[in-house]
Coordinates of C-alpha atoms in Angstrom, one line a residue:
M1 CA 37.9 -19.1 -63.5
A2 CA 34.6 -18.3 -65.3
L3 CA 34.9 -15.3 -67.7
C4 CA 32.2 -13.3 -65.6
H5 CA 33.8 -13.7 -62.3
Y6 CA 36.3 -11.1 -62.7
Y7 CA 34.4 -9.2 -65.3
G8 CA 34.1 -5.2 -64.2
G9 CA 30.7 -4.5 -65.8
P10 CA 29.8 -1.8 -68.2
Q11 CA 30.0 0.9 -65.9
Y12 CA 33.9 1.0 -66.1
G13 CA 34.2 2.7 -69.4
V14 CA 32.5 0.1 -71.6
S15 CA 31.1 1.9 -74.7
E16 CA 27.2 2.0 -75.0
F17 CA 25.5 0.8 -77.8
R18 CA 22.7 1.6 -80.2
F19 CA 20.4 -1.1 -81.8
A20 CA 17.5 -1.3 -84.4
L21 CA 15.2 -4.2 -84.2
E22 CA 13.9 -5.6 -87.5
L23 CA 10.8 -7.9 -87.6
G24 CA 9.7 -10.0 -90.7
L25 CA 6.3 -11.5 -90.2
V26 CA 3.2 -12.5 -92.4
L27 CA 0.1 -10.8 -91.7
R28 CA -3.7 -10.7 -92.5
S29 CA -6.4 -8.4 -91.0
R30 CA -9.1 -10.2 -89.1
R31 CA -11.8 -7.2 -89.3
Q32 CA -11.1 -6.5 -93.3
T33 CA -10.6 -8.5 -96.5
H34 CA -7.4 -7.0 -98.2
Y35 CA -6.5 -8.1 -101.7
S36 CA -3.6 -5.3 -101.8
L37 CA -0.7 -4.7 -99.6
R38 CA -1.9 -0.8 -99.5
G39 CA -5.0 -1.6 -97.8
L40 CA -3.3 -3.7 -95.1
L41 CA -0.6 -1.4 -94.5
H42 CA -3.3 1.6 -94.2
E43 CA -5.2 -0.7 -91.3
L44 CA -2.0 -1.6 -89.7
S45 CA -0.8 2.1 -89.7
D46 CA -4.3 3.2 -88.0
R47 CA -3.8 0.5 -85.2
L48 CA -0.2 1.5 -84.4
R49 CA -1.1 5.3 -84.2
H50 CA -4.1 4.4 -81.9
R51 CA -1.4 2.5 -79.7
G52 CA 0.8 5.7 -79.8
V53 CA 3.5 4.1 -82.1
V54 CA 5.0 6.9 -84.2
H55 CA 6.0 5.6 -87.3
H56 CA 5.6 5.9 -91.4
Y57 CA 4.7 3.2 -93.7
L58 CA 6.1 2.7 -97.5
L59 CA 4.3 1.6 -100.5
P60 CA 6.3 -0.6 -103.3
G61 CA 8.1 2.0 -105.5
Q62 CA 7.2 5.0 -103.3
A63 CA 10.1 7.5 -102.9
Y64 CA 11.1 8.3 -99.3
R65 CA 13.2 10.0 -96.9
E66 CA 14.0 7.7 -93.9
N67 CA 13.8 8.9 -90.3
D68 CA 15.9 6.9 -87.8
R69 CA 13.8 8.1 -85.0
I70 CA 10.5 6.5 -85.6
W71 CA 9.2 3.1 -86.6
T72 CA 9.1 2.2 -90.5
V73 CA 6.6 -0.3 -92.0
V74 CA 7.0 -1.7 -95.5
G75 CA 5.8 -4.7 -97.5
D76 CA 8.4 -7.5 -97.8
D77 CA 8.6 -9.5 -101.1
T78 CA 11.2 -12.0 -99.4
L79 CA 8.4 -13.4 -97.4
P80 CA 5.3 -15.6 -98.5
S81 CA 2.2 -13.7 -99.4
S82 CA -1.0 -14.8 -100.8
P83 CA -3.3 -12.1 -101.5
H84 CA -6.0 -13.8 -103.4
E85 CA -6.1 -16.9 -101.4
N86 CA -6.0 -15.9 -97.8
T87 CA -5.3 -12.1 -97.9
R88 CA -1.6 -12.6 -96.0
F89 CA 1.1 -10.1 -96.9
G90 CA 4.6 -10.3 -96.0
I91 CA 5.6 -7.2 -93.9
R92 CA 8.7 -5.7 -92.4
L93 CA 9.0 -3.4 -89.3
V94 CA 12.2 -1.8 -88.5
S95 CA 12.4 0.3 -85.3
P96 CA 14.3 3.7 -84.5
Y97 CA 17.8 3.1 -83.3
F98 CA 17.2 3.0 -79.5
I99 CA 20.0 3.2 -76.7
F100 CA 20.3 -0.4 -75.5
R101 CA 20.3 0.8 -71.8
D102 CA 17.4 3.0 -72.3
F103 CA 15.5 0.1 -71.3
S104 CA 12.1 1.6 -70.6
R105 CA 11.7 3.4 -73.8
W106 CA 12.5 0.6 -76.2
M107 CA 10.5 -2.2 -74.1
H108 CA 7.5 0.1 -73.9
Q109 CA 7.7 0.7 -77.7
V110 CA 8.2 -3.2 -78.5
Q111 CA 5.4 -4.2 -76.2
D112 CA 3.1 -1.7 -78.1
V113 CA 3.8 -3.0 -81.3
F114 CA 3.2 -6.5 -80.6
R115 CA -0.3 -5.6 -78.8
V116 CA -1.3 -4.5 -82.5
L117 CA 0.4 -7.6 -84.0
Y118 CA -1.2 -10.2 -81.8
E119 CA -3.8 -8.8 -79.5
D120 CA -5.6 -6.4 -81.7
D121 CA -7.4 -7.4 -85.2
F122 CA -4.7 -9.0 -87.1
E123 CA -3.6 -12.8 -87.5
T124 CA 0.2 -13.1 -87.6
T125 CA 1.7 -16.2 -89.3
A126 CA 5.6 -16.9 -88.4
T127 CA 7.0 -18.9 -91.3
H128 CA 10.7 -20.5 -91.3
Q129 CA 11.2 -17.5 -93.7
C130 CA 10.2 -15.1 -91.1
F131 CA 13.1 -13.4 -89.1
T132 CA 14.1 -11.2 -86.2
Y133 CA 17.2 -9.2 -86.9
V134 CA 19.1 -7.2 -84.3
H135 CA 21.5 -4.4 -85.9
I136 CA 23.9 -2.8 -83.6
V137 CA 26.7 -0.1 -83.5
P138 CA 28.2 1.8 -80.7
C139 CA 26.7 5.2 -79.5
R140 CA 29.2 7.0 -81.2
G141 CA 28.2 6.1 -84.6
Y142 CA 31.2 3.9 -85.6
W143 CA 33.4 1.1 -84.6
H144 CA 37.0 0.9 -84.0
L145 CA 38.6 -2.0 -85.6
R146 CA 39.9 -3.5 -82.5
E147 CA 36.1 -3.4 -81.3
L148 CA 35.1 -5.4 -84.5
K149 CA 37.9 -8.1 -84.1
A150 CA 36.9 -8.2 -80.5
L151 CA 33.2 -9.2 -81.4
A152 CA 34.4 -11.5 -84.1
K153 CA 36.4 -13.8 -81.7
F154 CA 33.2 -13.9 -79.5
I155 CA 30.9 -14.8 -82.5
L156 CA 33.4 -17.3 -83.9
H157 CA 34.0 -19.1 -80.2
Y158 CA 30.4 -19.1 -79.1
E159 CA 28.6 -20.0 -82.4
A160 CA 28.0 -23.4 -81.2
C161 CA 26.3 -21.9 -78.0
L162 CA 24.1 -19.5 -79.7
D163 CA 22.8 -22.1 -82.1
A164 CA 21.9 -24.1 -79.2
L165 CA 19.2 -21.2 -78.5
M166 CA 17.8 -21.5 -82.2
P167 CA 15.3 -24.0 -83.8
V168 CA 17.1 -26.4 -86.0
Y169 CA 15.7 -24.6 -89.3
R170 CA 17.8 -21.4 -88.3
Q171 CA 20.9 -23.4 -87.9
R172 CA 20.5 -25.0 -91.4
S173 CA 19.3 -22.2 -93.5
I174 CA 21.5 -20.7 -96.2
L175 CA 19.8 -17.5 -95.3
C176 CA 21.7 -17.3 -92.0
K177 CA 24.8 -19.2 -92.4
S178 CA 27.7 -20.2 -90.3
N179 CA 30.4 -17.6 -89.6
R180 CA 32.6 -20.3 -88.0
W181 CA 32.3 -22.8 -91.1
N182 CA 32.4 -20.2 -93.9
D183 CA 34.6 -20.4 -96.9
W184 CA 37.4 -19.0 -95.0
F185 CA 37.4 -20.2 -91.5
R186 CA 36.4 -23.7 -92.3
G187 CA 40.2 -24.1 -93.3
R188 CA 40.9 -23.0 -89.4
P189 CA 39.3 -25.8 -87.8
N190 CA 40.5 -24.8 -84.1
S191 CA 40.0 -21.7 -82.4
R192 CA 43.7 -20.7 -82.1
D193 CA 44.3 -20.4 -85.7
A194 CA 41.0 -18.4 -86.5
F195 CA 42.1 -16.0 -83.7
A196 CA 45.1 -15.6 -85.2
D197 CA 43.7 -15.0 -88.4
V198 CA 41.5 -12.0 -86.9
D199 CA 44.6 -10.5 -85.2
R200 CA 47.2 -10.8 -88.0
S201 CA 45.4 -11.2 -91.3
M202 CA 42.6 -8.7 -90.8
A203 CA 44.3 -5.5 -91.2
S204 CA 41.3 -3.4 -92.0
V205 CA 37.3 -3.1 -91.5
K206 CA 37.2 -4.3 -95.0
D207 CA 39.1 -7.3 -94.6
L208 CA 37.2 -8.3 -91.4
A209 CA 33.8 -7.8 -93.2
F210 CA 35.0 -9.8 -96.0
Y211 CA 36.2 -12.8 -94.1
M212 CA 33.5 -12.9 -91.7
N213 CA 31.0 -13.1 -94.4
V214 CA 32.8 -14.7 -97.7
C215 CA 30.9 -16.9 -100.0
G216 CA 33.0 -19.0 -102.4
P217 CA 32.2 -18.9 -106.2
H218 CA 30.9 -22.8 -106.0
S219 CA 28.8 -22.0 -102.9
A220 CA 24.9 -22.5 -102.9
T221 CA 24.8 -18.8 -102.4
A222 CA 26.8 -18.1 -105.7
T223 CA 24.8 -20.4 -107.7
A224 CA 21.5 -18.5 -106.6
L225 CA 23.2 -15.5 -107.6
P226 CA 25.2 -15.8 -110.9
H227 CA 26.9 -12.4 -110.5
M228 CA 29.0 -13.9 -107.8
R229 CA 30.2 -17.0 -109.8
H230 CA 32.7 -14.9 -111.6
M231 CA 34.6 -13.7 -108.5
P232 CA 37.4 -16.3 -107.9
A233 CA 38.3 -15.1 -104.5
G234 CA 34.6 -15.3 -103.4
A235 CA 32.4 -12.4 -102.3
A236 CA 31.1 -11.1 -99.0
H237 CA 27.4 -11.5 -98.6
N238 CA 24.8 -10.5 -95.6
T239 CA 23.3 -14.2 -95.4
F240 CA 25.4 -15.1 -92.5
R241 CA 24.3 -15.5 -88.8
W242 CA 26.2 -12.4 -88.0
S243 CA 26.5 -9.9 -91.0
F244 CA 29.4 -7.2 -91.4
T245 CA 28.6 -6.4 -94.8
N246 CA 27.1 -3.0 -93.7
L247 CA 30.4 -2.0 -92.6
I248 CA 31.3 -0.3 -96.2
M249 CA 32.9 2.7 -94.9
E250 CA 36.3 3.1 -93.4
R251 CA 38.0 6.3 -92.2
S252 CA 40.9 7.1 -90.0
T253 CA 40.4 8.9 -86.5
G254 CA 43.7 9.9 -85.3
S255 CA 45.5 6.7 -85.1
R256 CA 42.7 4.4 -85.2
L257 CA 40.8 2.8 -88.1
T258 CA 37.0 3.0 -87.9
G259 CA 34.4 1.3 -89.6
F260 CA 31.0 3.0 -90.2
G261 CA 27.9 0.6 -90.4
T262 CA 26.2 -1.8 -88.4
V263 CA 26.8 -5.5 -87.2
V264 CA 23.6 -7.5 -87.8
F265 CA 22.6 -10.7 -85.8
R266 CA 20.3 -12.2 -88.4
Q267 CA 19.7 -16.0 -86.9
P268 CA 17.0 -15.6 -84.7
P269 CA 13.3 -16.7 -85.8
A270 CA 10.2 -14.8 -86.1
A271 CA 9.5 -13.3 -82.6
S272 CA 5.9 -14.3 -81.6
S273 CA 5.6 -12.1 -78.6
A274 CA 7.2 -8.8 -77.3
T275 CA 9.1 -11.1 -74.6
E276 CA 10.7 -12.9 -77.4
A277 CA 11.9 -9.9 -79.2
M278 CA 13.1 -8.4 -76.2
R279 CA 15.1 -11.4 -75.4
W280 CA 17.0 -11.4 -78.5
V281 CA 17.9 -7.5 -78.1
L282 CA 19.1 -8.5 -74.6
L283 CA 21.1 -11.0 -75.9
V284 CA 23.0 -9.2 -78.3
G285 CA 23.4 -6.2 -76.4
C286 CA 25.0 -7.9 -73.5
F287 CA 27.1 -10.2 -76.1
A288 CA 28.3 -7.2 -77.6
Q289 CA 29.2 -5.5 -74.2
L290 CA 31.2 -8.6 -72.9
S291 CA 33.1 -8.8 -76.2
R292 CA 34.3 -5.3 -75.9
T293 CA 36.2 -6.3 -72.6
H294 CA 36.8 -9.8 -72.6
A295 CA 37.6 -11.0 -76.2
D296 CA 41.2 -11.4 -74.9
A297 CA 40.1 -13.7 -72.2
L298 CA 38.6 -16.3 -74.4
D299 CA 40.6 -19.6 -74.2
P300 CA 41.1 -20.7 -78.0
N301 CA 42.1 -24.2 -76.8
G302 CA 39.0 -24.8 -74.5
G303 CA 35.7 -25.5 -75.7
A304 CA 32.9 -22.9 -75.3
S305 CA 30.7 -23.4 -72.6
L306 CA 26.9 -22.7 -73.1
K307 CA 26.4 -22.7 -69.3
R308 CA 29.3 -20.1 -68.7
L309 CA 28.1 -17.8 -71.6
G310 CA 24.6 -17.7 -70.0
E311 CA 26.0 -16.9 -66.6
C312 CA 28.2 -13.9 -68.3
L313 CA 25.4 -12.8 -70.0
L314 CA 23.0 -12.6 -67.1
Y315 CA 26.0 -10.7 -65.2
Q316 CA 26.4 -8.3 -67.7
A317 CA 22.5 -7.8 -67.8
R318 CA 22.4 -7.2 -64.1
C319 CA 25.5 -4.7 -64.5
C320 CA 23.6 -3.0 -67.2
G321 CA 20.5 -2.9 -64.9
A322 CA 18.4 -4.5 -67.3
P323 CA 14.8 -5.6 -66.3
H324 CA 13.3 -8.9 -67.4
R325 CA 16.6 -10.6 -66.8
S326 CA 14.5 -13.9 -66.3
L327 CA 14.1 -13.6 -70.3
L328 CA 17.9 -14.5 -70.8
K329 CA 17.9 -17.2 -68.0
S330 CA 14.9 -19.0 -69.4
M331 CA 16.6 -19.0 -72.8
F332 CA 19.7 -20.6 -71.6
D333 CA 17.7 -23.0 -69.2
Q334 CA 15.8 -24.3 -72.2
A335 CA 18.7 -24.5 -74.5
V336 CA 19.9 -28.0 -76.0
P337 CA 23.8 -28.1 -75.1
P338 CA 26.1 -28.0 -78.2
A339 CA 27.3 -31.6 -77.5
Q340 CA 23.9 -32.9 -78.2
R341 CA 23.6 -31.0 -81.7
R342 CA 26.9 -32.0 -82.6
S343 CA 25.6 -34.3 -85.9
A344 CA 23.5 -31.2 -86.8
A345 CA 26.1 -28.8 -86.6
A346 CA 28.7 -31.2 -88.3
A347 CA 26.2 -31.5 -91.3
L348 CA 25.7 -27.9 -91.8
E349 CA 29.4 -27.4 -93.3
Y350 CA 28.6 -29.9 -96.0
E351 CA 24.9 -28.7 -96.7
L352 CA 25.7 -25.3 -97.6
V353 CA 28.6 -26.0 -99.9
G354 CA 26.8 -28.0 -102.8
P355 CA 24.5 -26.3 -105.0
A356 CA 22.2 -29.0 -105.0
R357 CA 21.2 -28.4 -101.4
I358 CA 19.8 -24.9 -101.8
Q359 CA 16.0 -25.1 -101.9
P360 CA 13.8 -23.3 -104.3
H361 CA 12.1 -20.8 -101.9
E362 CA 15.5 -19.9 -100.6
Q363 CA 17.0 -19.3 -104.0
E364 CA 14.1 -17.0 -104.7
K365 CA 14.4 -15.4 -101.5
L366 CA 18.3 -14.4 -102.1
R367 CA 17.2 -12.9 -105.5
H368 CA 14.5 -10.8 -104.0
M369 CA 16.8 -9.9 -101.3
E370 CA 19.2 -8.3 -103.9
L371 CA 16.7 -5.7 -105.0
Q372 CA 15.4 -5.0 -101.6
K373 CA 15.9 -1.6 -99.7
D374 CA 18.1 -1.8 -96.6
I375 CA 15.7 0.3 -94.3
A376 CA 17.7 -0.2 -91.2
A377 CA 21.1 0.7 -93.2
D378 CA 19.1 3.9 -94.3
K379 CA 18.3 4.7 -90.9
Y380 CA 22.0 4.3 -89.6
K381 CA 23.1 6.5 -92.2
I382 CA 21.1 9.5 -90.7
F383 CA 22.0 8.8 -87.3
A384 CA 25.7 8.4 -88.3
M385 CA 25.7 11.8 -90.2
R386 CA 24.2 13.3 -87.1
Q387 CA 26.6 11.8 -84.8
C388 CA 29.7 12.4 -87.0
P389 CA 29.2 15.1 -89.5

């Protein structure tokens, strides 16, 4: 029986989620020639204000106090900029933490932001290094360990299906590595063993975050980041399809162990329209809600079905009352089934092991990422302090 055929829907006790959207793009002005990031951010801020998007922007090195209820715009050193040749700059836009089912509010704001980026006086370039990240956390402000384990099982089980929705370069990049074939889970080639590890070996949020995002000392990531080479057991790093590394705080609430922080879906490419950005948010929100109730219904002996996942996500979207459900349907209609991508998926495991495989621009980006402020994490901390004083 298909998973969604007996799924009861979120109205029967499923926790609500909040999310933040993070967009990485390369931008230039059509109206003015800007040789500095300051000028471009100032013009972009004017256009956002004109559209009614409440926000603030930050200059490099500027001290700031983050606000989780407005958009933040910053320069991004990890994206290719060429101020003197064609006056392009890498920028990052981080949304407030929206309630997932407050569809009207967040969809309206996302549409306004993209009207500025693509319809006003700017030219936006989406390189392979650009990105769309979705940060997610329960509305209460923290995760229970059992919720994280359920989400981890869904991620491990359906990774190949989600790969089918991505361009090949987002399947093979060291910047969004496979959780299923990382240095820990590649030793558990079948889902039964992987699920057993999640259930039995991961007794804390810290354990789960480590094993979902572990890089070995001889991995390509450790090659690029020398401080990781001296950790014999490896180290957790955020450059995976799903990052759990923000779950750095752990606390006991009654008899339950809870994790404070967000889980981040980092695999989607740059969104070239509001509909693309909304599509990824719908996918992540529905995927997380499904995992809450049906991780135990997954068959570890059976293969993951792209068709079934699509049906269940659409069913979940209907239960949520989500508008624009056709965005999800079209995504799955256009996907290449995992079986047809098996050779690329098999190559992925080997491509990311050897140090010779890392590209120079990826190595440079990894090093820049180490120095970058995590704006979305700072926003989360403010939201969590308000929810859990």
